[in-house]
PDB file of C-alpha atoms in Angstrom:
ATOM      1  CA  MET A   1       8.406  -6.273 -29.153  1.00 38.00           C
ATOM      2  CA  ALA A   2      10.617  -7.678 -26.406  1.00 39.00           C
ATOM      3  CA  SER A   3      10.876  -4.320 -24.664  1.00 43.00           C
ATOM      4  CA  GLU A   4       7.060  -4.311 -24.362  1.00 47.00           C
ATOM      5  CA  GLU A   5       7.368  -7.228 -21.949  1.00 46.00           C
ATOM      6  CA  ARG A   6       9.212  -5.347 -19.210  1.00 49.00           C
ATOM      7  CA  SER A   7       7.334  -3.777 -16.340  1.00 48.00           C
ATOM      8  CA  VAL A   8       6.257  -0.202 -16.996  1.00 76.00           C
ATOM      9  CA  LEU A   9       5.795   0.442 -13.274  1.00 92.00           C
ATOM     10  CA  GLU A  10       8.834   1.835 -11.488  1.00 94.00           C
ATOM     11  CA  GLY A  11       7.678   1.300  -7.932  1.00 96.00           C
ATOM     12  CA  ILE A  12       5.028   2.101  -5.349  1.00 98.00           C
ATOM     13  CA  ASP A  13       4.692   5.890  -5.433  1.00 97.00           C
ATOM     14  CA  HIS A  14       2.522   5.997  -2.312  1.00 97.00           C
ATOM     15  CA  VAL A  15      -0.191   4.369  -0.245  1.00 98.00           C
ATOM     16  CA  GLY A  16      -3.193   6.516   0.658  1.00 97.00           C
ATOM     17  CA  ILE A  17      -4.737   5.998   4.102  1.00 98.00           C
ATOM     18  CA  ALA A  18      -8.155   7.402   5.049  1.00 97.00           C
ATOM     19  CA  VAL A  19      -8.115   8.455   8.709  1.00 97.00           C
ATOM     20  CA  THR A  20     -10.798   9.722  11.064  1.00 96.00           C
ATOM     21  CA  ASP A  21      -8.534  11.925  13.182  1.00 96.00           C
ATOM     22  CA  LEU A  22      -5.798  13.435  11.020  1.00 97.00           C
ATOM     23  CA  GLU A  23      -3.685  14.958  13.800  1.00 97.00           C
ATOM     24  CA  SER A  24      -3.604  11.807  15.902  1.00 96.00           C
ATOM     25  CA  ALA A  25      -2.667   9.770  12.797  1.00 97.00           C
ATOM     26  CA  VAL A  26       0.093  12.298  12.007  1.00 98.00           C
ATOM     27  CA  ALA A  27       1.446  11.801  15.525  1.00 96.00           C
ATOM     28  CA  ALA A  28       1.432   7.998  15.141  1.00 95.00           C
ATOM     29  CA  TYR A  29       3.120   8.015  11.715  1.00 96.00           C
ATOM     30  CA  THR A  30       5.702  10.523  12.925  1.00 95.00           C
ATOM     31  CA  GLN A  31       6.665   7.887  15.507  1.00 93.00           C
ATOM     32  CA  LEU A  32       6.485   4.994  13.044  1.00 94.00           C
ATOM     33  CA  CYS A  33       8.557   6.783  10.376  1.00 93.00           C
ATOM     34  CA  GLY A  34      10.895   8.415  12.879  1.00 90.00           C
ATOM     35  CA  ALA A  35      10.474  11.705  11.028  1.00 92.00           C
ATOM     36  CA  GLU A  36       8.092  14.627  10.650  1.00 95.00           C
ATOM     37  CA  PRO A  37       5.777  14.867   7.600  1.00 97.00           C
ATOM     38  CA  SER A  38       7.466  16.078   4.407  1.00 96.00           C
ATOM     39  CA  HIS A  39       4.425  17.850   2.949  1.00 94.00           C
ATOM     40  CA  ARG A  40       0.921  19.008   3.851  1.00 96.00           C
ATOM     41  CA  GLU A  41      -1.720  20.204   1.394  1.00 92.00           C
ATOM     42  CA  ARG A  42      -5.413  21.016   1.620  1.00 93.00           C
ATOM     43  CA  LEU A  43      -7.419  20.149  -1.519  1.00 88.00           C
ATOM     44  CA  ASP A  44     -10.687  21.993  -0.962  1.00 88.00           C
ATOM     45  CA  ASP A  45     -12.300  20.776  -4.198  1.00 85.00           C
ATOM     46  CA  ASP A  46     -11.866  17.188  -3.044  1.00 86.00           C
ATOM     47  CA  GLY A  47     -12.689  17.920   0.604  1.00 93.00           C
ATOM     48  CA  VAL A  48      -9.429  16.367   1.763  1.00 95.00           C
ATOM     49  CA  GLU A  49      -6.317  17.392   3.658  1.00 96.00           C
ATOM     50  CA  VAL A  50      -3.228  15.356   2.718  1.00 96.00           C
ATOM     51  CA  VAL A  51      -0.218  14.845   4.991  1.00 97.00           C
ATOM     52  CA  MET A  52       2.763  13.042   3.443  1.00 96.00           C
ATOM     53  CA  PHE A  53       5.595  11.075   5.002  1.00 97.00           C
ATOM     54  CA  ASP A  54       8.647   9.979   3.013  1.00 96.00           C
ATOM     55  CA  VAL A  55       9.580   6.347   3.406  1.00 96.00           C
ATOM     56  CA  GLY A  56      12.568   5.471   1.228  1.00 95.00           C
ATOM     57  CA  PRO A  57      11.618   6.190  -2.400  1.00 94.00           C
ATOM     58  CA  SER A  58       7.876   6.036  -1.558  1.00 97.00           C
ATOM     59  CA  ARG A  59       5.435   8.093   0.483  1.00 97.00           C
ATOM     60  CA  ILE A  60       2.593   7.538   2.913  1.00 98.00           C
ATOM     61  CA  GLU A  61      -0.367   9.879   2.322  1.00 97.00           C
ATOM     62  CA  LEU A  62      -2.678  10.365   5.283  1.00 98.00           C
ATOM     63  CA  LEU A  63      -6.062  11.562   4.010  1.00 98.00           C
ATOM     64  CA  GLY A  64      -8.353  13.489   6.354  1.00 97.00           C
ATOM     65  CA  ALA A  65     -11.850  14.677   5.371  1.00 97.00           C
ATOM     66  CA  THR A  66     -12.418  18.430   5.611  1.00 95.00           C
ATOM     67  CA  GLY A  67     -16.201  18.056   5.650  1.00 88.00           C
ATOM     68  CA  SER A  68     -18.934  15.434   5.923  1.00 84.00           C
ATOM     69  CA  MET A  69     -19.568  15.510   2.143  1.00 87.00           C
ATOM     70  CA  SER A  70     -15.929  14.659   1.352  1.00 92.00           C
ATOM     71  CA  LYS A  71     -15.146  11.467  -0.589  1.00 92.00           C
ATOM     72  CA  ILE A  72     -12.901  10.444   2.298  1.00 95.00           C
ATOM     73  CA  ALA A  73     -15.715  10.907   4.825  1.00 95.00           C
ATOM     74  CA  ASN A  74     -17.936   8.777   2.591  1.00 94.00           C
ATOM     75  CA  PHE A  75     -15.243   6.080   2.276  1.00 93.00           C
ATOM     76  CA  ILE A  76     -14.868   5.927   6.060  1.00 94.00           C
ATOM     77  CA  ARG A  77     -18.651   5.713   6.538  1.00 94.00           C
ATOM     78  CA  THR A  78     -18.935   2.744   4.186  1.00 91.00           C
ATOM     79  CA  ARG A  79     -15.627   0.872   4.669  1.00 88.00           C
ATOM     80  CA  GLY A  80     -14.156   2.242   7.876  1.00 91.00           C
ATOM     81  CA  PRO A  81     -10.788   4.000   8.209  1.00 95.00           C
ATOM     82  CA  GLY A  82      -7.732   2.387   6.648  1.00 96.00           C
ATOM     83  CA  LEU A  83      -6.093   1.813   3.294  1.00 96.00           C
ATOM     84  CA  HIS A  84      -7.799   3.887   0.599  1.00 96.00           C
ATOM     85  CA  HIS A  85      -5.652   3.417  -2.519  1.00 97.00           C
ATOM     86  CA  VAL A  86      -2.238   2.370  -3.839  1.00 98.00           C
ATOM     87  CA  ALA A  87      -0.382   4.467  -6.394  1.00 98.00           C
ATOM     88  CA  TYR A  88       2.299   3.127  -8.736  1.00 97.00           C
ATOM     89  CA  ALA A  89       4.886   5.326 -10.446  1.00 97.00           C
ATOM     90  CA  THR A  90       5.516   5.243 -14.175  1.00 95.00           C
ATOM     91  CA  ASP A  91       7.671   7.407 -16.398  1.00 93.00           C
ATOM     92  CA  ASP A  92       5.086   7.301 -19.199  1.00 93.00           C
ATOM     93  CA  ILE A  93       1.474   7.365 -18.043  1.00 95.00           C
ATOM     94  CA  ASP A  94       0.053   7.514 -21.572  1.00 95.00           C
ATOM     95  CA  SER A  95       1.822   4.282 -22.504  1.00 93.00           C
ATOM     96  CA  THR A  96       0.817   2.602 -19.219  1.00 94.00           C
ATOM     97  CA  LEU A  97      -2.850   3.567 -19.627  1.00 94.00           C
ATOM     98  CA  GLY A  98      -2.800   2.395 -23.241  1.00 94.00           C
ATOM     99  CA  LYS A  99      -1.465  -1.004 -22.204  1.00 92.00           C
ATOM    100  CA  VAL A 100      -3.894  -1.595 -19.338  1.00 93.00           C
ATOM    101  CA  ARG A 101      -6.812  -0.372 -21.479  1.00 94.00           C
ATOM    102  CA  ALA A 102      -5.782  -2.745 -24.280  1.00 93.00           C
ATOM    103  CA  ALA A 103      -5.585  -5.555 -21.712  1.00 91.00           C
ATOM    104  CA  GLY A 104      -9.225  -4.925 -20.769  1.00 93.00           C
ATOM    105  CA  LEU A 105      -8.697  -3.342 -17.343  1.00 94.00           C
ATOM    106  CA  ARG A 106     -11.368  -0.777 -16.473  1.00 95.00           C
ATOM    107  CA  LEU A 107     -10.261   2.855 -16.115  1.00 96.00           C
ATOM    108  CA  ILE A 108     -11.921   5.548 -13.998  1.00 97.00           C
ATOM    109  CA  ASP A 109      -9.907   8.251 -15.781  1.00 96.00           C
ATOM    110  CA  GLU A 110      -9.698   7.621 -19.519  1.00 93.00           C
ATOM    111  CA  GLU A 111      -7.106  10.399 -19.780  1.00 95.00           C
ATOM    112  CA  PRO A 112      -4.501  11.554 -17.235  1.00 96.00           C
ATOM    113  CA  ARG A 113      -5.362  14.579 -15.104  1.00 95.00           C
ATOM    114  CA  THR A 114      -3.227  16.850 -12.939  1.00 92.00           C
ATOM    115  CA  GLY A 115      -2.457  15.502  -9.473  1.00 87.00           C
ATOM    116  CA  ILE A 116      -0.606  16.761  -6.438  1.00 81.00           C
ATOM    117  CA  ARG A 117       2.774  18.499  -7.102  1.00 81.00           C
ATOM    118  CA  ASN A 118       1.971  18.799 -10.839  1.00 87.00           C
ATOM    119  CA  SER A 119       2.090  15.059 -11.406  1.00 92.00           C
ATOM    120  CA  ARG A 120      -0.100  13.406 -14.049  1.00 96.00           C
ATOM    121  CA  VAL A 121      -2.422  10.794 -12.559  1.00 96.00           C
ATOM    122  CA  ALA A 122      -5.196   8.386 -13.505  1.00 97.00           C
ATOM    123  CA  PHE A 123      -7.244   5.921 -11.464  1.00 97.00           C
ATOM    124  CA  LEU A 124      -8.127   2.331 -12.390  1.00 97.00           C
ATOM    125  CA  HIS A 125     -11.382   0.804 -11.201  1.00 95.00           C
ATOM    126  CA  PRO A 126     -11.103  -1.484  -8.141  1.00 95.00           C
ATOM    127  CA  ARG A 127     -13.150  -4.114  -9.970  1.00 93.00           C
ATOM    128  CA  SER A 128     -10.199  -4.660 -12.333  1.00 93.00           C
ATOM    129  CA  THR A 129      -7.491  -4.702  -9.658  1.00 95.00           C
ATOM    130  CA  GLY A 130      -8.583  -7.133  -6.951  1.00 94.00           C
ATOM    131  CA  GLY A 131     -10.809  -4.653  -5.112  1.00 95.00           C
ATOM    132  CA  VAL A 132      -8.079  -2.004  -4.767  1.00 96.00           C
ATOM    133  CA  LEU A 133      -8.540   1.568  -5.943  1.00 96.00           C
ATOM    134  CA  THR A 134      -5.356   1.926  -7.998  1.00 97.00           C
ATOM    135  CA  GLU A 135      -3.651   5.120  -9.112  1.00 97.00           C
ATOM    136  CA  ILE A 136      -0.991   5.499 -11.798  1.00 97.00           C
ATOM    137  CA  VAL A 137       1.305   8.487 -11.258  1.00 97.00           C
ATOM    138  CA  GLU A 138       3.776  10.098 -13.622  1.00 96.00           C
ATOM    139  CA  PRO A 139       5.720  12.485 -11.393  1.00 92.00           C
ATOM    140  CA  ALA A 140       6.493  15.951 -12.735  1.00 90.00           C
ATOM    141  CA  HIS A 141       9.829  15.940 -14.565  1.00 78.00           C
TER     142      HIS A 141
ATOM    143  CA  MET B   1      20.900  11.343  19.939  1.00 38.00           C
ATOM    144  CA  ALA B   2      20.596  13.112  16.574  1.00 39.00           C
ATOM    145  CA  SER B   3      20.872   9.842  14.675  1.00 43.00           C
ATOM    146  CA  GLU B   4      17.786   8.596  16.521  1.00 47.00           C
ATOM    147  CA  GLU B   5      15.735  11.208  14.694  1.00 46.00           C
ATOM    148  CA  ARG B   6      16.174   9.765  11.199  1.00 49.00           C
ATOM    149  CA  SER B   7      13.605   7.411   9.709  1.00 48.00           C
ATOM    150  CA  VAL B   8      14.241   3.769  10.509  1.00 76.00           C
ATOM    151  CA  LEU B   9      12.011   2.647   7.640  1.00 92.00           C
ATOM    152  CA  GLU B  10      13.782   2.080   4.340  1.00 94.00           C
ATOM    153  CA  GLY B  11      10.738   1.884   2.104  1.00 96.00           C
ATOM    154  CA  ILE B  12       7.505   0.056   1.375  1.00 98.00           C
ATOM    155  CA  ASP B  13       8.451  -3.616   1.270  1.00 97.00           C
ATOM    156  CA  HIS B  14       5.066  -4.691  -0.094  1.00 97.00           C
ATOM    157  CA  VAL B  15       1.329  -4.164  -0.121  1.00 98.00           C
ATOM    158  CA  GLY B  16      -0.838  -7.218   0.608  1.00 97.00           C
ATOM    159  CA  ILE B  17      -4.107  -7.529  -1.314  1.00 98.00           C
ATOM    160  CA  ALA B  18      -6.838 -10.007  -0.313  1.00 98.00           C
ATOM    161  CA  VAL B  19      -8.521 -11.340  -3.449  1.00 97.00           C
ATOM    162  CA  THR B  20     -11.533 -13.583  -4.011  1.00 96.00           C
ATOM    163  CA  ASP B  21     -10.292 -15.189  -7.238  1.00 96.00           C
ATOM    164  CA  LEU B  22      -6.515 -15.564  -7.129  1.00 97.00           C
ATOM    165  CA  GLU B  23      -5.970 -16.623 -10.744  1.00 97.00           C
ATOM    166  CA  SER B  24      -8.049 -13.825 -12.216  1.00 96.00           C
ATOM    167  CA  ALA B  25      -6.211 -11.311  -9.994  1.00 97.00           C
ATOM    168  CA  VAL B  26      -2.881 -12.781 -11.135  1.00 97.00           C
ATOM    169  CA  ALA B  27      -3.956 -12.240 -14.752  1.00 96.00           C
ATOM    170  CA  ALA B  28      -4.919  -8.599 -14.049  1.00 95.00           C
ATOM    171  CA  TYR B  29      -1.696  -7.773 -12.174  1.00 96.00           C
ATOM    172  CA  THR B  30       0.388  -9.476 -14.873  1.00 95.00           C
ATOM    173  CA  GLN B  31      -1.122  -6.935 -17.280  1.00 93.00           C
ATOM    174  CA  LEU B  32      -0.764  -4.001 -14.870  1.00 94.00           C
ATOM    175  CA  CYS B  33       2.872  -4.809 -14.018  1.00 93.00           C
ATOM    176  CA  GLY B  34       3.772  -5.900 -17.543  1.00 90.00           C
ATOM    177  CA  ALA B  35       5.484  -8.969 -16.074  1.00 92.00           C
ATOM    178  CA  GLU B  36       4.746 -12.427 -14.716  1.00 95.00           C
ATOM    179  CA  PRO B  37       4.751 -13.051 -10.941  1.00 97.00           C
ATOM    180  CA  SER B  38       8.202 -13.373  -9.366  1.00 96.00           C
ATOM    181  CA  HIS B  39       7.217 -15.838  -6.634  1.00 94.00           C
ATOM    182  CA  ARG B  40       4.379 -18.097  -5.541  1.00 96.00           C
ATOM    183  CA  GLU B  41       4.091 -19.807  -2.148  1.00 92.00           C
ATOM    184  CA  ARG B  42       1.366 -21.718  -0.343  1.00 93.00           C
ATOM    185  CA  LEU B  43       1.307 -21.229   3.456  1.00 88.00           C
ATOM    186  CA  ASP B  44      -0.956 -24.018   4.655  1.00 88.00           C
ATOM    187  CA  ASP B  45      -0.752 -23.045   8.329  1.00 85.00           C
ATOM    188  CA  ASP B  46      -2.162 -19.615   7.485  1.00 87.00           C
ATOM    189  CA  GLY B  47      -4.612 -20.915   4.868  1.00 93.00           C
ATOM    190  CA  VAL B  48      -3.227 -18.576   2.246  1.00 95.00           C
ATOM    191  CA  GLU B  49      -1.593 -18.772  -1.161  1.00 96.00           C
ATOM    192  CA  VAL B  50       0.690 -15.806  -1.914  1.00 96.00           C
ATOM    193  CA  VAL B  51       1.593 -14.622  -5.424  1.00 97.00           C
ATOM    194  CA  MET B  52       4.196 -11.840  -5.649  1.00 96.00           C
ATOM    195  CA  PHE B  53       4.902  -9.271  -8.337  1.00 97.00           C
ATOM    196  CA  ASP B  54       8.030  -7.106  -8.291  1.00 96.00           C
ATOM    197  CA  VAL B  55       7.421  -3.403  -8.794  1.00 96.00           C
ATOM    198  CA  GLY B  56      10.666  -1.459  -8.598  1.00 95.00           C
ATOM    199  CA  PRO B  57      12.192  -2.085  -5.144  1.00 94.00           C
ATOM    200  CA  SER B  58       8.785  -3.167  -3.714  1.00 97.00           C
ATOM    201  CA  ARG B  59       6.392  -6.044  -4.222  1.00 97.00           C
ATOM    202  CA  ILE B  60       2.667  -6.634  -4.581  1.00 98.00           C
ATOM    203  CA  GLU B  61       1.440  -9.702  -2.665  1.00 97.00           C
ATOM    204  CA  LEU B  62      -1.849 -11.157  -3.863  1.00 98.00           C
ATOM    205  CA  LEU B  63      -3.376 -13.213  -1.040  1.00 98.00           C
ATOM    206  CA  GLY B  64      -5.867 -15.950  -1.860  1.00 98.00           C
ATOM    207  CA  ALA B  65      -7.621 -18.050   0.783  1.00 97.00           C
ATOM    208  CA  THR B  66      -7.052 -21.800   0.566  1.00 95.00           C
ATOM    209  CA  GLY B  67     -10.114 -22.623   2.678  1.00 88.00           C
ATOM    210  CA  SER B  68     -13.171 -20.988   4.239  1.00 84.00           C
ATOM    211  CA  MET B  69     -11.529 -20.896   7.700  1.00 87.00           C
ATOM    212  CA  SER B  70      -8.560 -18.886   6.387  1.00 92.00           C
ATOM    213  CA  LYS B  71      -7.839 -15.436   7.856  1.00 92.00           C
ATOM    214  CA  ILE B  72      -8.023 -14.063   4.321  1.00 95.00           C
ATOM    215  CA  ALA B  73     -11.481 -15.609   3.777  1.00 95.00           C
ATOM    216  CA  ASN B  74     -12.583 -14.052   7.056  1.00 94.00           C
ATOM    217  CA  PHE B  75     -11.158 -10.646   6.070  1.00 94.00           C
ATOM    218  CA  ILE B  76     -13.037 -10.746   2.746  1.00 94.00           C
ATOM    219  CA  ARG B  77     -16.282 -11.747   4.494  1.00 94.00           C
ATOM    220  CA  THR B  78     -16.096  -8.797   6.887  1.00 91.00           C
ATOM    221  CA  ARG B  79     -14.378  -6.052   4.811  1.00 88.00           C
ATOM    222  CA  GLY B  80     -14.630  -7.229   1.203  1.00 91.00           C
ATOM    223  CA  PRO B  81     -11.677  -7.885  -1.104  1.00 95.00           C
ATOM    224  CA  GLY B  82      -8.940  -5.271  -1.384  1.00 96.00           C
ATOM    225  CA  LEU B  83      -5.989  -3.903   0.531  1.00 96.00           C
ATOM    226  CA  HIS B  84      -5.150  -6.127   3.508  1.00 96.00           C
ATOM    227  CA  HIS B  85      -1.895  -4.723   4.903  1.00 97.00           C
ATOM    228  CA  VAL B  86       1.148  -2.557   4.185  1.00 98.00           C
ATOM    229  CA  ALA B  87       4.666  -3.735   5.033  1.00 98.00           C
ATOM    230  CA  TYR B  88       7.615  -1.417   5.602  1.00 97.00           C
ATOM    231  CA  ALA B  89      11.224  -2.543   5.354  1.00 97.00           C
ATOM    232  CA  THR B  90      13.768  -1.897   8.080  1.00 95.00           C
ATOM    233  CA  ASP B  91      17.349  -3.078   8.495  1.00 93.00           C
ATOM    234  CA  ASP B  92      16.897  -3.493  12.263  1.00 93.00           C
ATOM    235  CA  ILE B  93      13.485  -4.766  13.315  1.00 95.00           C
ATOM    236  CA  ASP B  94      14.427  -4.997  17.010  1.00 95.00           C
ATOM    237  CA  SER B  95      15.304  -1.317  17.092  1.00 93.00           C
ATOM    238  CA  THR B  96      12.180  -0.350  15.112  1.00 94.00           C
ATOM    239  CA  LEU B  97       9.880  -2.349  17.412  1.00 94.00           C
ATOM    240  CA  GLY B  98      11.582  -0.874  20.465  1.00 94.00           C
ATOM    241  CA  LYS B  99      10.977   2.649  19.202  1.00 92.00           C
ATOM    242  CA  VAL B 100       7.336   2.196  18.254  1.00 93.00           C
ATOM    243  CA  ARG B 101       6.652   0.352  21.520  1.00 94.00           C
ATOM    244  CA  ALA B 102       8.289   3.189  23.476  1.00 93.00           C
ATOM    245  CA  ALA B 103       6.139   5.657  21.527  1.00 91.00           C
ATOM    246  CA  GLY B 104       3.006   3.853  22.727  1.00 93.00           C
ATOM    247  CA  LEU B 105       1.977   2.176  19.472  1.00 94.00           C
ATOM    248  CA  ARG B 106       0.221  -1.150  19.991  1.00 95.00           C
ATOM    249  CA  LEU B 107       1.985  -4.295  18.740  1.00 96.00           C
ATOM    250  CA  ILE B 108       0.348  -7.544  17.661  1.00 97.00           C
ATOM    251  CA  ASP B 109       3.728  -9.317  17.742  1.00 96.00           C
ATOM    252  CA  GLU B 110       5.789  -8.303  20.762  1.00 93.00           C
ATOM    253  CA  GLU B 111       8.773 -10.118  19.254  1.00 95.00           C
ATOM    254  CA  PRO B 112       9.715 -10.648  15.595  1.00 96.00           C
ATOM    255  CA  ARG B 113       8.797 -13.973  14.037  1.00 95.00           C
ATOM    256  CA  THR B 114       9.930 -15.683  10.833  1.00 92.00           C
ATOM    257  CA  GLY B 115       8.158 -14.512   7.672  1.00 87.00           C
ATOM    258  CA  ILE B 116       8.286 -15.440   4.020  1.00 81.00           C
ATOM    259  CA  ARG B 117      11.789 -15.979   2.517  1.00 81.00           C
ATOM    260  CA  ASN B 118      13.356 -16.138   6.015  1.00 87.00           C
ATOM    261  CA  SER B 119      12.607 -12.510   6.776  1.00 92.00           C
ATOM    262  CA  ARG B 120      11.891 -11.357  10.337  1.00 96.00           C
ATOM    263  CA  VAL B 121       8.471  -9.740  10.658  1.00 96.00           C
ATOM    264  CA  ALA B 122       6.113  -8.237  13.226  1.00 97.00           C
ATOM    265  CA  PHE B 123       2.652  -6.729  12.926  1.00 97.00           C
ATOM    266  CA  LEU B 124       1.381  -3.505  14.516  1.00 97.00           C
ATOM    267  CA  HIS B 125      -2.261  -3.161  15.507  1.00 95.00           C
ATOM    268  CA  PRO B 126      -4.460  -1.204  13.056  1.00 95.00           C
ATOM    269  CA  ARG B 127      -5.811   0.834  15.967  1.00 93.00           C
ATOM    270  CA  SER B 128      -2.385   2.470  16.301  1.00 94.00           C
ATOM    271  CA  THR B 129      -1.808   3.089  12.595  1.00 95.00           C
ATOM    272  CA  GLY B 130      -4.906   4.797  11.198  1.00 94.00           C
ATOM    273  CA  GLY B 131      -6.889   1.596  10.711  1.00 95.00           C
ATOM    274  CA  VAL B 132      -4.175  -0.109   8.640  1.00 96.00           C
ATOM    275  CA  LEU B 133      -2.778  -3.530   9.518  1.00 96.00           C
ATOM    276  CA  THR B 134       0.950  -2.683   9.395  1.00 97.00           C
ATOM    277  CA  GLU B 135       3.860  -5.089   9.048  1.00 97.00           C
ATOM    278  CA  ILE B 136       7.510  -4.364   9.736  1.00 97.00           C
ATOM    279  CA  VAL B 137       9.915  -6.541   7.718  1.00 97.00           C
ATOM    280  CA  GLU B 138      13.623  -7.078   8.131  1.00 96.00           C
ATOM    281  CA  PRO B 139      14.604  -8.958   4.974  1.00 92.00           C
ATOM    282  CA  ALA B 140      17.038 -11.874   5.321  1.00 90.00           C
ATOM    283  CA  HIS B 141      20.593 -10.652   4.942  1.00 78.00           C
TER     284      HIS B 141
END
């Protein structure tokens, strides 16, 4: 049982930031990071365009709404622009979800689903994690 | 000049999370991280108690207000509990601040000041960073 005690999270995979003006945020983070974005992807089903910056082993994801009905547009209307979620990396998302479920934390996704770059992802409810929308990511192997 | 182009940020040092009930958040993050907190510190001047969890090379900082006049209490009143700031690590905060200042990003701290564990820290204004209060940290060597 001792091995169960160690952390199952390997690090912060990324922080997601909801922005009102994607291109001006890209310009600012290009300056802050001292480097151009590493990836850009438009997820039409979610109404979001994602621009990623690498920062050491982690990433910054800038999230721009592609329409007024987008979840990101709705987030900005109710909370304002800024930090949207934090994602933690694990090498075994099924085990991690099992542990947090057993501990009584509330899940948004009961089972992992496919995320960006063929990762497996699941979200925890902010009510269980200090008001923070929290994502668990198992990167593609 | 080519070396100026590389990223000066080494990774996400920590995410700061403003919570209403520190001990219940500590219990939840102990489950999520699969480990007890690594550090706890009360900063009376700032009206905040900080509880840290290690997650790979980064940390989660839970921030609880120690009084109703605390900046954290004020943040929760106006924005609700949740993500408060993101901190990026650099090995040369003077150089990083010089670059972002030259790029036109707005600084809250024009000069680095002493942070937790004898680090040197400075905050950037959320208006320059997509609505996110952003901290630059040079850990103590």
